[in-house]
Amino acid sequence: EAQVTQNPRYLITVTGKKLTVTCSQNMNHEYMSWYRQDPGLGLRQIYYSMNVEVTDKGDVPEGYKVSRKEKRNFPLILESPSPNQTSLYFCASSFNSGGAVLREFFGPGTRLTVL
Amino acid sequence: GQSLEQPSEVTAVEGAIVQINCTYQTSGFYGLSWYQQHDGGAPTFLSYNALDGLEETGRFSSFLSRSDSYGYLLLQELQMKDSASYFCAVGDDKIIFGKGTRLHILP
């Protein structure tokens, strides 16, 4: 089954404790991205990756890191989480058609709470 | 910069037709996408318009006017299961989403 998976689905942690949210896709997509969703703010892109070893900042990259060492995986790293990073996080992937991202497939989401 | 504007809420009656508008400001334009998100779920892709005009997919249609920087999503024969949030999005690599339109459907 074609899908994007994220782990963990739910996480409660404390301020300053490093964490990683994993994302994996099995559709051979070049493009992957991370979003956070907060009430009233819609989806805001954190980082995106056009292909392996190519990453770039989205709209709200502060406090996050990513890496793209393999095509299928795109982990999101919070080196020192803070309460304002409490949010719902989505990973997504897509084919990259001539430089345009036409249709993103989203993972199920990770609900993160930072105390 | 890039920005999108869409109404925060729309209410319609079951069986009716509803239109959700989206206006955008972008430095470059590749196309306008629409996504649906049910409460507790992930966004799912509905449609993509790169060229002016209407694209139809079953009960859903999407329209784009590049000269007006405007698009809309048209939902026909509304069903209760269409109650959800709808997002427009633009971008080629960096993607910007609108804040979403919550669609309420009355029986």
Short mmCIF file of C-alpha atoms in Angstrom, two decimals, chain B:
data_model
loop_
_atom_site.label_atom_id
_atom_site.label_comp_id
_atom_site.label_asym_id
_atom_site.label_seq_id
_atom_site.Cartn_x
_atom_site.Cartn_y
_atom_site.Cartn_z
CA GLY B 1 6.30 36.93 -0.32
CA GLN B 2 3.46 34.54 -0.85
CA SER B 3 0.05 34.59 0.80
CA LEU B 4 -3.38 33.09 0.33
CA GLU B 5 -6.76 34.29 1.51
CA GLN B 6 -9.79 32.08 1.95
CA PRO B 7 -12.90 32.43 4.12
CA SER B 8 -12.57 30.93 7.57
CA GLU B 9 -16.03 29.32 7.55
CA VAL B 10 -18.80 28.51 5.12
CA THR B 11 -22.19 26.97 5.88
CA ALA B 12 -24.41 25.18 3.37
CA VAL B 13 -27.34 22.80 3.27
CA GLU B 14 -27.12 19.12 2.42
CA GLY B 15 -27.75 18.58 -1.28
CA ALA B 16 -26.85 22.15 -2.19
CA ILE B 17 -23.82 23.63 -3.96
CA VAL B 18 -21.08 25.59 -2.21
CA GLN B 19 -18.13 27.56 -3.52
CA ILE B 20 -14.95 28.17 -1.51
CA ASN B 21 -12.83 31.01 -2.83
CA CYS B 22 -9.09 31.49 -2.66
CA THR B 23 -7.06 34.51 -3.70
CA TYR B 24 -3.30 34.34 -3.76
CA GLN B 25 -0.21 36.51 -4.02
CA THR B 26 2.92 34.74 -5.24
CA SER B 27 6.25 35.72 -6.69
CA GLY B 28 6.06 32.86 -9.20
CA PHE B 29 3.11 30.64 -9.99
CA TYR B 30 2.97 26.99 -10.96
CA GLY B 31 -0.53 26.03 -9.92
CA LEU B 32 -3.21 26.04 -7.25
CA SER B 33 -3.97 22.93 -5.22
CA TRP B 34 -6.89 22.04 -2.98
CA TYR B 35 -6.88 19.69 -0.01
CA GLN B 36 -9.57 18.34 2.28
CA GLN B 37 -9.02 17.59 5.94
CA HIS B 38 -11.52 15.93 8.24
CA ASP B 39 -11.27 16.46 11.98
CA GLY B 40 -8.50 14.30 13.38
CA GLY B 41 -7.30 13.31 9.94
CA ALA B 42 -4.54 14.20 7.53
CA PRO B 43 -4.99 16.49 4.53
CA THR B 44 -5.89 14.66 1.34
CA PHE B 45 -5.41 15.98 -2.16
CA LEU B 46 -8.51 17.03 -4.12
CA SER B 47 -7.36 18.89 -7.22
CA TYR B 48 -4.66 20.89 -8.96
CA ASN B 49 -5.06 23.66 -11.53
CA ALA B 50 -2.08 24.86 -13.51
CA LEU B 51 -4.05 26.46 -16.34
CA ASP B 52 -7.07 28.75 -16.39
CA GLY B 53 -10.44 27.12 -16.39
CA LEU B 54 -12.47 24.47 -14.67
CA GLU B 55 -11.29 20.99 -13.67
CA GLU B 56 -14.01 18.53 -12.72
CA THR B 57 -13.64 15.43 -10.60
CA GLY B 58 -16.97 13.91 -9.70
CA ARG B 59 -18.92 16.19 -7.36
CA PHE B 60 -15.91 18.46 -6.91
CA SER B 61 -14.67 21.06 -9.39
CA SER B 62 -11.87 23.56 -9.15
CA PHE B 63 -11.45 26.77 -11.10
CA LEU B 64 -8.45 28.98 -11.72
CA SER B 65 -8.02 32.48 -13.15
CA ARG B 66 -4.33 33.33 -13.24
CA SER B 67 -4.98 36.89 -14.41
CA ASP B 68 -7.09 37.49 -11.30
CA SER B 69 -4.88 35.42 -8.97
CA TYR B 70 -8.05 33.68 -7.93
CA GLY B 71 -9.43 30.21 -7.72
CA TYR B 72 -12.33 28.38 -6.18
CA LEU B 73 -13.44 24.92 -5.17
CA LEU B 74 -16.99 23.99 -6.04
CA LEU B 75 -18.71 21.18 -4.19
CA GLN B 76 -22.00 19.93 -5.61
CA GLU B 77 -24.72 17.70 -4.16
CA LEU B 78 -23.32 18.28 -0.70
CA GLN B 79 -23.27 15.32 1.65
CA MET B 80 -22.76 15.33 5.41
CA LYS B 81 -19.41 13.60 4.90
CA ASP B 82 -18.19 16.74 3.08
CA SER B 83 -18.10 18.52 6.45
CA ALA B 84 -14.39 19.23 6.74
CA SER B 85 -11.77 21.93 6.35
CA TYR B 86 -10.60 22.83 2.86
CA PHE B 87 -7.22 24.35 2.09
CA CYS B 88 -5.85 25.98 -1.02
CA ALA B 89 -2.09 25.88 -1.59
CA VAL B 90 0.47 27.34 -3.98
CA GLY B 91 4.15 26.89 -4.58
CA ASP B 92 6.66 25.09 -6.73
CA ASP B 93 9.06 23.75 -4.10
CA LYS B 94 8.28 25.87 -1.06
CA ILE B 95 4.57 25.36 -0.47
CA ILE B 96 2.24 27.86 1.17
CA PHE B 97 -1.18 26.83 2.43
CA GLY B 98 -4.14 29.05 3.15
CA LYS B 99 -5.48 29.00 6.69
CA GLY B 100 -8.37 26.82 5.67
CA THR B 101 -12.14 27.09 5.27
CA ARG B 102 -14.29 25.14 7.65
CA LEU B 103 -17.36 23.83 5.82
CA HIS B 104 -20.45 23.25 7.94
CA ILE B 105 -23.29 21.31 6.37
CA LEU B 106 -26.81 21.55 7.72
CA PRO B 107 -29.26 18.67 7.26
#
